[in-house]
Coordinates of C-alpha atoms in Angstrom, one line a residue:
X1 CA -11.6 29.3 -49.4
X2 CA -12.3 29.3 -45.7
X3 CA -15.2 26.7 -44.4
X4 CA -17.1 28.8 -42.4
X5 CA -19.7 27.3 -39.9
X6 CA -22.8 28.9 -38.1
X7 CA -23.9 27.3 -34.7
X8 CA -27.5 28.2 -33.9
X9 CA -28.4 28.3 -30.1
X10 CA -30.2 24.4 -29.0
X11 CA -33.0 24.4 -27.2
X12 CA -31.7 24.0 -23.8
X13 CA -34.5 22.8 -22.2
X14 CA -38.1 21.6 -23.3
X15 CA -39.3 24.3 -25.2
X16 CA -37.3 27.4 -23.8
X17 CA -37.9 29.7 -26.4
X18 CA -34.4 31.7 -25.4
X19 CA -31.2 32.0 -22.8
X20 CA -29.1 35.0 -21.9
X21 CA -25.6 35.2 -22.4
X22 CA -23.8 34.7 -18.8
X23 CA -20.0 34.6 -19.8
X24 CA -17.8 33.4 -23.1
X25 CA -15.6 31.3 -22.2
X26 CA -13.1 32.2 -25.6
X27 CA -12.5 35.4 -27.2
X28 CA -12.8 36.2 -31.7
X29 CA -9.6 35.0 -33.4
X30 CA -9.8 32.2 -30.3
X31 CA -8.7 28.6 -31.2
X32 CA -11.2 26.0 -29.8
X33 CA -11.3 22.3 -30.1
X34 CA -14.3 20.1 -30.4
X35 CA -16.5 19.8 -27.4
X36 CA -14.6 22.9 -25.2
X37 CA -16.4 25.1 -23.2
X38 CA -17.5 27.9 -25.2
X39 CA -20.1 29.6 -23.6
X40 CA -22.5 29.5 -20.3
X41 CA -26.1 30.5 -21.3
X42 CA -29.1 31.5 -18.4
X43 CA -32.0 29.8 -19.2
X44 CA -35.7 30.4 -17.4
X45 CA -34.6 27.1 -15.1
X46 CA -30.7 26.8 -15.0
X47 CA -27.2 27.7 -16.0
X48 CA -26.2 25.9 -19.2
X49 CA -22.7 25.2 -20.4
X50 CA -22.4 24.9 -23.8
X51 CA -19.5 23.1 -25.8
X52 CA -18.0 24.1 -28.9
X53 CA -19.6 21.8 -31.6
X54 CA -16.5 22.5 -33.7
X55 CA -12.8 22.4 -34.1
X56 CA -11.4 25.4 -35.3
X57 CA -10.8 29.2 -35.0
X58 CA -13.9 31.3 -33.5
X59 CA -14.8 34.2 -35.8
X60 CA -17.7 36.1 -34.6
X61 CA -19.7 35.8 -31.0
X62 CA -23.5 37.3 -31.4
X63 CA -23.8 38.9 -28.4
X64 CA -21.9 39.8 -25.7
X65 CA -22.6 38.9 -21.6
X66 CA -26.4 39.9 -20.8
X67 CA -28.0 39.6 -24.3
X68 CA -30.3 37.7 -24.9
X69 CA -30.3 35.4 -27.5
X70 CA -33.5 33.1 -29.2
X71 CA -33.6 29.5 -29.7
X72 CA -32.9 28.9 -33.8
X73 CA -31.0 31.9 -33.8
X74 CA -27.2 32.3 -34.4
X75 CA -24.7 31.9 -31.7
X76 CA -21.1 31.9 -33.1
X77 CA -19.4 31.5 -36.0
X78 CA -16.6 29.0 -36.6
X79 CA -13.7 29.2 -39.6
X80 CA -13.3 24.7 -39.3
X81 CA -9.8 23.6 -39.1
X82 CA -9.6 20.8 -41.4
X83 CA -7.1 18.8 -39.7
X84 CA -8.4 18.7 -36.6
X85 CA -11.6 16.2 -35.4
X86 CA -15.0 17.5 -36.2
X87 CA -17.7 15.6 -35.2
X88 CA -20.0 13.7 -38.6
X89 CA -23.4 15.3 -39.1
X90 CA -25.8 12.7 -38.0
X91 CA -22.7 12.1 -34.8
X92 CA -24.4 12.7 -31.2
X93 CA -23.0 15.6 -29.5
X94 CA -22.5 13.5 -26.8
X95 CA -23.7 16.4 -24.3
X96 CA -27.0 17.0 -23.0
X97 CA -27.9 20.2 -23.6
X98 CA -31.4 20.2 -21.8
X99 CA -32.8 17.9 -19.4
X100 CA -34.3 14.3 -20.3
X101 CA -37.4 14.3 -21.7
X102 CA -40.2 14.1 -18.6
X103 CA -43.7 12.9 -18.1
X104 CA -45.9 14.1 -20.9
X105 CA -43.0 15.2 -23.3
X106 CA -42.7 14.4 -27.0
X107 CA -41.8 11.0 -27.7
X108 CA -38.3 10.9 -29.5
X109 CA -39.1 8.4 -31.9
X110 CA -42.4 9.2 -32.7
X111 CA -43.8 13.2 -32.7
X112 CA -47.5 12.3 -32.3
X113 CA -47.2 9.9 -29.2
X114 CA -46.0 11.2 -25.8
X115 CA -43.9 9.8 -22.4
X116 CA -46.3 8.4 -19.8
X117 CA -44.1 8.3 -17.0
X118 CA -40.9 8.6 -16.0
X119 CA -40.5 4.4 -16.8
X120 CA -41.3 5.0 -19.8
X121 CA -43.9 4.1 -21.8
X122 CA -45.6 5.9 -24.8
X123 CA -49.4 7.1 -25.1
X124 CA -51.1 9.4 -28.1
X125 CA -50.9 12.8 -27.7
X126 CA -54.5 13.3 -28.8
X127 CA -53.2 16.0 -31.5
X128 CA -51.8 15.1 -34.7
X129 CA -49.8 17.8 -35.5
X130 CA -46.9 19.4 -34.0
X131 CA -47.0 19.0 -30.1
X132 CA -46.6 22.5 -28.3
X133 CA -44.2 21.5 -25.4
X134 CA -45.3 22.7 -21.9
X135 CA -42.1 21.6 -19.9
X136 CA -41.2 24.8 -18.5
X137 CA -40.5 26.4 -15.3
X138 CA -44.5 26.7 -14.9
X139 CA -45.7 26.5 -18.2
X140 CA -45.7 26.8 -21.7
X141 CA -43.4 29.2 -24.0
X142 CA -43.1 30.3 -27.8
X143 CA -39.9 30.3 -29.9
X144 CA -38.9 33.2 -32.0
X145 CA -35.7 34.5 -34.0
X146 CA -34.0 37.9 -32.8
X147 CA -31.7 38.8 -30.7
X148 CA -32.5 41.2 -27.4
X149 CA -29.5 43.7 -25.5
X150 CA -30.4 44.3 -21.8
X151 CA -28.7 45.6 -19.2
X152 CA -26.9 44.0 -16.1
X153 CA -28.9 43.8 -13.2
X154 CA -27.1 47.0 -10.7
X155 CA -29.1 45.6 -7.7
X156 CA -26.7 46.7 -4.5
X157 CA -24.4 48.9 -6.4
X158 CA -22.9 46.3 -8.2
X159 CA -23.4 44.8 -11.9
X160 CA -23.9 41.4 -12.2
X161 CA -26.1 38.7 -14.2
X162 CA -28.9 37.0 -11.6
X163 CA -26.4 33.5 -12.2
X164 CA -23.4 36.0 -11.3
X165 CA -25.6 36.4 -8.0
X166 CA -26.7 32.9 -7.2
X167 CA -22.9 31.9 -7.7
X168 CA -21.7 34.1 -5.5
X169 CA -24.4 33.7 -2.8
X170 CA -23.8 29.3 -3.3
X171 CA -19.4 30.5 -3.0
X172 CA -20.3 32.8 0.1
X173 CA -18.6 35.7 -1.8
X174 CA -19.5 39.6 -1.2
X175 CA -19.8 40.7 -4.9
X176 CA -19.8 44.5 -3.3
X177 CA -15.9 43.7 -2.4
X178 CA -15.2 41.8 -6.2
X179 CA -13.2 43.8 -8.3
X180 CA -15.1 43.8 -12.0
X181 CA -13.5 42.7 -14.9
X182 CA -16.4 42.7 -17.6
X183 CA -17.1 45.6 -19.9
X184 CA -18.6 48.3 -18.1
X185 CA -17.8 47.8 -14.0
X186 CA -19.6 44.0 -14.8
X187 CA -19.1 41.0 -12.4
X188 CA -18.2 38.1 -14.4
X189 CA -18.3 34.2 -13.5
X190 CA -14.6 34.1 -13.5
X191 CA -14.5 37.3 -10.9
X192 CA -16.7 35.4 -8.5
X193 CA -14.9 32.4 -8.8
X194 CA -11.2 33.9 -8.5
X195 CA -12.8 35.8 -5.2
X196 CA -14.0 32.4 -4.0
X197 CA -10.1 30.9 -4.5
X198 CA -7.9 33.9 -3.1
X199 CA -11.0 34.9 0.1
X200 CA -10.4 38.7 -1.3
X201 CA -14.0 38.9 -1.0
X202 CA -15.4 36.7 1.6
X203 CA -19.2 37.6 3.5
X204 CA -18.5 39.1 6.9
X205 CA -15.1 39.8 6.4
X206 CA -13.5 43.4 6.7
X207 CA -13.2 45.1 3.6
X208 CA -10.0 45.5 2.4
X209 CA -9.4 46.7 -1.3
X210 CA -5.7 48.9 -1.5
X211 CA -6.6 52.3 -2.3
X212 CA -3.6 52.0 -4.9
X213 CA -5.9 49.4 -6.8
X214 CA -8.8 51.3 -6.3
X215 CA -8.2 53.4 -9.4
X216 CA -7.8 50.5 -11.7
X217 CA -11.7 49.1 -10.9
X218 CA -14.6 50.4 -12.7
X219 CA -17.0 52.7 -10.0
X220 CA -20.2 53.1 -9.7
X221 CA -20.8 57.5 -8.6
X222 CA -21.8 58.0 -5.2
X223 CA -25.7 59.0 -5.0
X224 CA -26.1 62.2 -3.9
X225 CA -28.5 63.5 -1.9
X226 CA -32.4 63.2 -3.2
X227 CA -33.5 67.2 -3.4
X228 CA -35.9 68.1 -0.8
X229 CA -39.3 67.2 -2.8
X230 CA -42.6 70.0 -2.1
X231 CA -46.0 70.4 -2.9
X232 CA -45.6 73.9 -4.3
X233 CA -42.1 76.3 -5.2
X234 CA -40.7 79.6 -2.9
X235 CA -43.0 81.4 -5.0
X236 CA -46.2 79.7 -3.7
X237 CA -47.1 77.8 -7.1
X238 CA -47.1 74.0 -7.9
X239 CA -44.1 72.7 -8.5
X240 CA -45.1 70.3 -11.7
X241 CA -48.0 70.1 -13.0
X242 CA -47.3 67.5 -15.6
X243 CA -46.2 63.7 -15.2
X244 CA -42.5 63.4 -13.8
X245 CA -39.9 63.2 -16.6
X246 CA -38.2 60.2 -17.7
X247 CA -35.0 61.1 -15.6
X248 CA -37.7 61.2 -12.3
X249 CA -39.8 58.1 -13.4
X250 CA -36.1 55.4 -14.0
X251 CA -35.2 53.7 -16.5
X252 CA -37.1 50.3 -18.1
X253 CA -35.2 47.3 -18.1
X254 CA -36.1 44.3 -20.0
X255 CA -37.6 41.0 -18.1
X256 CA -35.1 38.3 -18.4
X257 CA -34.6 34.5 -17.2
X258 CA -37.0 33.1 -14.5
X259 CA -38.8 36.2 -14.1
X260 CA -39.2 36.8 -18.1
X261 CA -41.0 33.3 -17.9
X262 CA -43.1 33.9 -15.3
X263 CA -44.7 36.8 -16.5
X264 CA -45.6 34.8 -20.1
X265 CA -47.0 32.3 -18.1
X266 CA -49.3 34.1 -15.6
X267 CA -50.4 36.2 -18.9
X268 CA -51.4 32.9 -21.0
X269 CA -53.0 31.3 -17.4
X270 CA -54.4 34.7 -16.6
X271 CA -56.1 33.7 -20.7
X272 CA -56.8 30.5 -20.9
X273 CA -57.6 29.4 -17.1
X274 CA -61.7 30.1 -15.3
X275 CA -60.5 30.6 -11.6
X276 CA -62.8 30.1 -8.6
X277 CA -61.4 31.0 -5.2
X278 CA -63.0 29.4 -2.2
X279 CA -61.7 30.1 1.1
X280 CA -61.9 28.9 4.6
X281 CA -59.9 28.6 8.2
X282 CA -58.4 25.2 9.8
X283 CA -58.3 25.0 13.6
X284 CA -55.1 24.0 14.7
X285 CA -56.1 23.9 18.2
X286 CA -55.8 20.5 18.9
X287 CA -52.2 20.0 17.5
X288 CA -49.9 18.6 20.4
X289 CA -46.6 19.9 20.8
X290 CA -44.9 21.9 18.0
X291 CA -45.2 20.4 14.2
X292 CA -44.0 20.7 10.9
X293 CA -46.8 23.2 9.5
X294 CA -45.2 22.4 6.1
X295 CA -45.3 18.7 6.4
X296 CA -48.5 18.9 7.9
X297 CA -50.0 20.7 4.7
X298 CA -48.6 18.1 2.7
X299 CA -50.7 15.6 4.2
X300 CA -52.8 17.8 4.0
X301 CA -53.6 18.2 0.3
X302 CA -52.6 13.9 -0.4
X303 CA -55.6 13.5 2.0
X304 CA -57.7 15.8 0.2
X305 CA -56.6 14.6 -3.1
X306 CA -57.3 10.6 -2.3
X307 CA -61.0 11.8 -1.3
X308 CA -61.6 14.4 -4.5
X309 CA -59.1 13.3 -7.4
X310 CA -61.1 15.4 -9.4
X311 CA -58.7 18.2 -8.6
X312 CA -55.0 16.3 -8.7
X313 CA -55.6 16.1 -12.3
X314 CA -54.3 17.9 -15.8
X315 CA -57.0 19.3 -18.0
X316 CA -56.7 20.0 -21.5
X317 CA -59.0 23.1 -22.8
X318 CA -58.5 22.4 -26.5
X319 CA -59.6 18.7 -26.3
X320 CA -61.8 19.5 -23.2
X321 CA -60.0 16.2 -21.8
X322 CA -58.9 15.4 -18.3
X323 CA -56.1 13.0 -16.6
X324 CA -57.1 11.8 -13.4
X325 CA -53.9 10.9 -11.9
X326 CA -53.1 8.2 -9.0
X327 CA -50.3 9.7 -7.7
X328 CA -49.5 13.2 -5.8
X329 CA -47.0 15.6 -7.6
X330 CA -47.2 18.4 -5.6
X331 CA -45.4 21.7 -7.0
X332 CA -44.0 24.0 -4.2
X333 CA -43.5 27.7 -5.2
X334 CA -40.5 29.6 -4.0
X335 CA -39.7 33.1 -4.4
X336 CA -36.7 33.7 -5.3
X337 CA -35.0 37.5 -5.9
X338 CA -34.8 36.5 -9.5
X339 CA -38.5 35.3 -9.8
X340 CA -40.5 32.6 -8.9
X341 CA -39.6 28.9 -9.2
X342 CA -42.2 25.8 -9.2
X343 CA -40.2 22.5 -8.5
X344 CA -42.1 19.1 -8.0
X345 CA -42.7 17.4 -4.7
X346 CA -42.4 13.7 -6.2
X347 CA -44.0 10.9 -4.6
X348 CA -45.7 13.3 -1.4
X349 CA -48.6 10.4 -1.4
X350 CA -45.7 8.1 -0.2
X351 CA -43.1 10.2 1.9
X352 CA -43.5 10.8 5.4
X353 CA -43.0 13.5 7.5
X354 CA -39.1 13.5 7.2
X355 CA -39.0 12.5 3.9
X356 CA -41.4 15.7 3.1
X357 CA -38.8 18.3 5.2
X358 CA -35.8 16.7 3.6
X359 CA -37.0 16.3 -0.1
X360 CA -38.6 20.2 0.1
X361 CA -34.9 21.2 2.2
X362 CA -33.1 19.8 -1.4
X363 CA -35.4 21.3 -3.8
X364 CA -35.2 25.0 -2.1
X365 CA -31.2 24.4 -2.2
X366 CA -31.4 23.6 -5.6
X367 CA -33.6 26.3 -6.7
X368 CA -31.2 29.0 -4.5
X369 CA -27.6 27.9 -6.2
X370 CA -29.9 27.3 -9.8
X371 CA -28.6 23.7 -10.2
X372 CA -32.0 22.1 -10.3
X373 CA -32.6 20.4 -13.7
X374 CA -35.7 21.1 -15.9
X375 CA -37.2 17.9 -15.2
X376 CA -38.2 18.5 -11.7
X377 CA -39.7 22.3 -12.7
X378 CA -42.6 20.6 -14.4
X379 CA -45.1 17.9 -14.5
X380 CA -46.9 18.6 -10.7
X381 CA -50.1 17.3 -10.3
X382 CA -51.3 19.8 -8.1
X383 CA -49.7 23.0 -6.5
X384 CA -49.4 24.7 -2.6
X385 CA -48.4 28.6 -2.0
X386 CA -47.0 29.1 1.2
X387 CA -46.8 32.6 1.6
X388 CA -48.3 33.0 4.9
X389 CA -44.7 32.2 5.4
X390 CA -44.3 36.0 5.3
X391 CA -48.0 38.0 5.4
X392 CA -51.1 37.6 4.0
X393 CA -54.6 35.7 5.2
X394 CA -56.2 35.0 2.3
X395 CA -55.1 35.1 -2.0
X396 CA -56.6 34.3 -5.4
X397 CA -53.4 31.8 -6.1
X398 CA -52.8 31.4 -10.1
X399 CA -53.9 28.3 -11.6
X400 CA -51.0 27.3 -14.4
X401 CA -52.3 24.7 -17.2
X402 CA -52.2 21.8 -17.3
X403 CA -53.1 21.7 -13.4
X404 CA -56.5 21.8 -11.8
X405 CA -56.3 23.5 -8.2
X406 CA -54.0 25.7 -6.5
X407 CA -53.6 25.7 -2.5
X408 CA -52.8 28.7 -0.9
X409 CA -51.5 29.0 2.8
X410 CA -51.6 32.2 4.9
X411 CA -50.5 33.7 7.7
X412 CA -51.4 31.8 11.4
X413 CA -53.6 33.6 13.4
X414 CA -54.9 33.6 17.0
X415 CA -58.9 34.2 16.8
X416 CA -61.8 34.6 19.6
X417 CA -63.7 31.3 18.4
X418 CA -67.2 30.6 19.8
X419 CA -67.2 27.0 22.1
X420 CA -69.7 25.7 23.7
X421 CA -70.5 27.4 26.8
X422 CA -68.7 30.3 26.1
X423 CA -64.9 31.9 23.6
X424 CA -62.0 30.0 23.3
X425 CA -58.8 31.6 21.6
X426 CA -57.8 29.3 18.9
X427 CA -54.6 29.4 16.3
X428 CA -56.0 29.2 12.9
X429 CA -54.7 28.8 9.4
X430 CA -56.1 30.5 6.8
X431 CA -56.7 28.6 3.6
X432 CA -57.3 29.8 -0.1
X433 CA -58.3 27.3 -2.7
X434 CA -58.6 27.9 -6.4
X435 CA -59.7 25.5 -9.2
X436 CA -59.9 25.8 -12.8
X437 CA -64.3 25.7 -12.8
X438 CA -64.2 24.4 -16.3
X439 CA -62.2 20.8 -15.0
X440 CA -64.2 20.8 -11.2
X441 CA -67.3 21.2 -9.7
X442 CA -68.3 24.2 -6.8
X443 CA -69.0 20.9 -4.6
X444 CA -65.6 19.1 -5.4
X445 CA -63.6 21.8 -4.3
X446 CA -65.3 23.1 -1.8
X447 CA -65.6 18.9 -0.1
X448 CA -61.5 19.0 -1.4
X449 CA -60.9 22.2 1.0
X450 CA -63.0 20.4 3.8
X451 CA -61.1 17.4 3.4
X452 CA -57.8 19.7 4.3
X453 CA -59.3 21.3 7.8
X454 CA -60.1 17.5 8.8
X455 CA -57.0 16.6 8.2
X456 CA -55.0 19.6 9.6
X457 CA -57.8 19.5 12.7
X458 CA -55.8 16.2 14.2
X459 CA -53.7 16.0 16.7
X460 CA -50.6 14.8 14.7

């Protein structure tokens, strides 16, 4: 009788409580040996490879490229081939299927004690039971059992997965000029990456596909043209009187990856958190050539931080504790077309002005091509929103647990400012600060934001 195995998705990260499918890389009724790539799995913070944890003949896949599949739940099914290696039961897999475990993560050889820093080092958890891990993109996550079908992202008139995407962005390939291979008119890994080899597809080039291969690629119809839309028929009389149709209002799709994280994560700090926003303007007037405003906000918020600590801390609401902590771990969100990442700003208390452009320069490059591991998506200290980058004054910035405070910078502005003996015009930089009020004090953040204009007031 045939020794058929089940392999249940790992937790490829800390706490991910699911992946998508991006691509299989074997077929059913596939041979695979032990350790081959057999599939490549999205998570919330990265593309996975996973390897085949058996030797043997592949008999069922659950779920096919864009599903979504739940930690615990099952993945493939393997018929063993008893001749060939397997690896023992209590054998290390001998890949790492998830990053290492970080700052504040379960310690692996004892469940109630966690990792104090990244030398190691092991302090209580301050819960007996089972630790809920909060090692994710910007927060915590729950695990469940089932199995999700979505559809491919269609974003430009073509179908492809958001790692499909990021690949061909890193490859410089024009996925509108790829020829689909995946069920349905879907861009698959392989696609991009045969593109990339053979420059069929490269960006700026001239388009070129035969017109007698044109027929053999899945199309997308042509759009027509939207019908001329009025307030009332020929006849004089409304047009529609009730809510638009589902055809009218488009189609739901289900959240997936980054942006399926993000949105349980605002929800449970939207929940748990009890925001204060306090705003006010620095005057950059007296800055002396042109600066890094970036750098320059940096030093910024390790100033402020060194004069409050109150707000580069962690608080826990269930033990109504808080960490006080000596260095600066500042998390730097970036908007991304697939959702919003949060990856740490190590050590900003100790880098200077070149070491803060070239360490942010790597983590944005990172977070575009989605090769950033887990372990530098979590454990910030404090966080900074720069999104006066594009518009925007001021902002009520979300506070994520287990953080305190949340800096957000808007957009510079010339303003008439009164001087003495008469108006100056001054560039300013708006500045939105909110703190979680059950960890700070009204007077802590508001002497934390006034530490900030100080600082930013200097010359250099």
């Amino acid at each position: 009788m045939a020794d058929i195995k089940t392999f249940y998705l790992p937790d490829l990260g800390e706490g991910l409580p699911d992946a998508t499918v991006v691509e299989w890389h074997v077929k059913e009724g596939d041979t695979i040996k032990l350790d081959a790539p057999l599939v490549s799995m999205e998570t919330a913070k990265a593309v996975v490879d996973v390897p085949s944890p058996y030797s043997g003949t592949v008999k069922k896949l659950h779920g096919a490229a864009g599903d979504i599949i739940e930690t615990g739940s099952p993945l493939a099914d393997f018929e063993i081939d008893p001749n060939a290696r397997q690896r023992a039961e209590a054998e290390s897999t001998g890949h790492h299927h998830g990053p290492k475990k970080g700052v504040g993560s379960q310690a692996p050889d004892d469940a109630s004690k966690v990792i104090a820093s990244d030398d190691g080092g092991e302090i209580d958890s301050g819960n007996g039971g089972d630790r809920e891990d909060e090692g994710t993109v910007v927060g915590a996550m729950v695990s469940g059992n089932a199995v999700h079908t979505e559809q491919v992202s269609s974003a430009g008139g073509v179908k492809a997965v958001p790692a499909v995407r990021a690949a061909a962005k890193k490859l410089k390939v024009d996925l509108t000029r790829v020829q689909p291979t995946g069920a349905g008119g879907v861009i698959t890994m392989a696609d991009v990456k045969n593109a990339a080899a053979n420059g069929s597809a490269a960006l700026g080039s001239t388009p070129a596909r035969p017109a007698a291969a044109q027929h053999l690629a899945p199309t997308l119809p042509e759009p027509g043209p939207a019908p001329q839309r009025t307030a009332v028929s020929q006849a004089g009389k409304a047009v529609r009187t009730a809510p638009p149709g589902k055809d009218a209002m488009g189609q739901p799709e289900q959240l997936k990856g980054v942006r399926r994280n993000m949105a349980r994560v605002m929800a449970d700090a939207h929940a748990n958190v009890v925001p204060t926003t306090i705003v006010d303007d620095a005057d950059l007037h007296a800055w002396i050539g042109k600066q890094d405003i970036t750098a320059r906000l940096v030093r910024a918020i390790v100033v402020a931080c060194k004069t409050v600590p109150a707000l580069n801390a962690w608080f826990d609401g269930k033990n109504l504790s808080r960490t006080l902590h000596p260095h600066v771990d500042i998390g730097i969100a970036v908007d991304t077309e697939d959702g919003l990442f949060v990856p740490a700003l190590r050590n900003a208390d100790v880098l200077d002005g070149a070491g803060i452009r070239a360490a942010i320069k790597r983590l944005r490059t990172s977070v575009e091509d989605r090769s950033i591991p887990a372990s530098e998506l979590a454990g910030y200290t404090i966080s900074l929103s720069n999104f006066g980058m594009f518009a925007g004054r001021y902002a009520t910035p979300v506070v994520v647990p287990p953080t305190v405070a949340i800096i957000g910078a808007g957009k510079l502005s010339h303003d008439v400012v009164a001087v003495m003996g008469g108006i100056e015009v001054h560039r300013r930089m708006p500045l939105s600060l909110t703190f979680d009020h059950r960890a700070a004090t009204g007077g802590e953040a508001a002497r934390f934001l006034k530490a900030m204009i100080d600082d930013l007031g200097l010359p250099n």
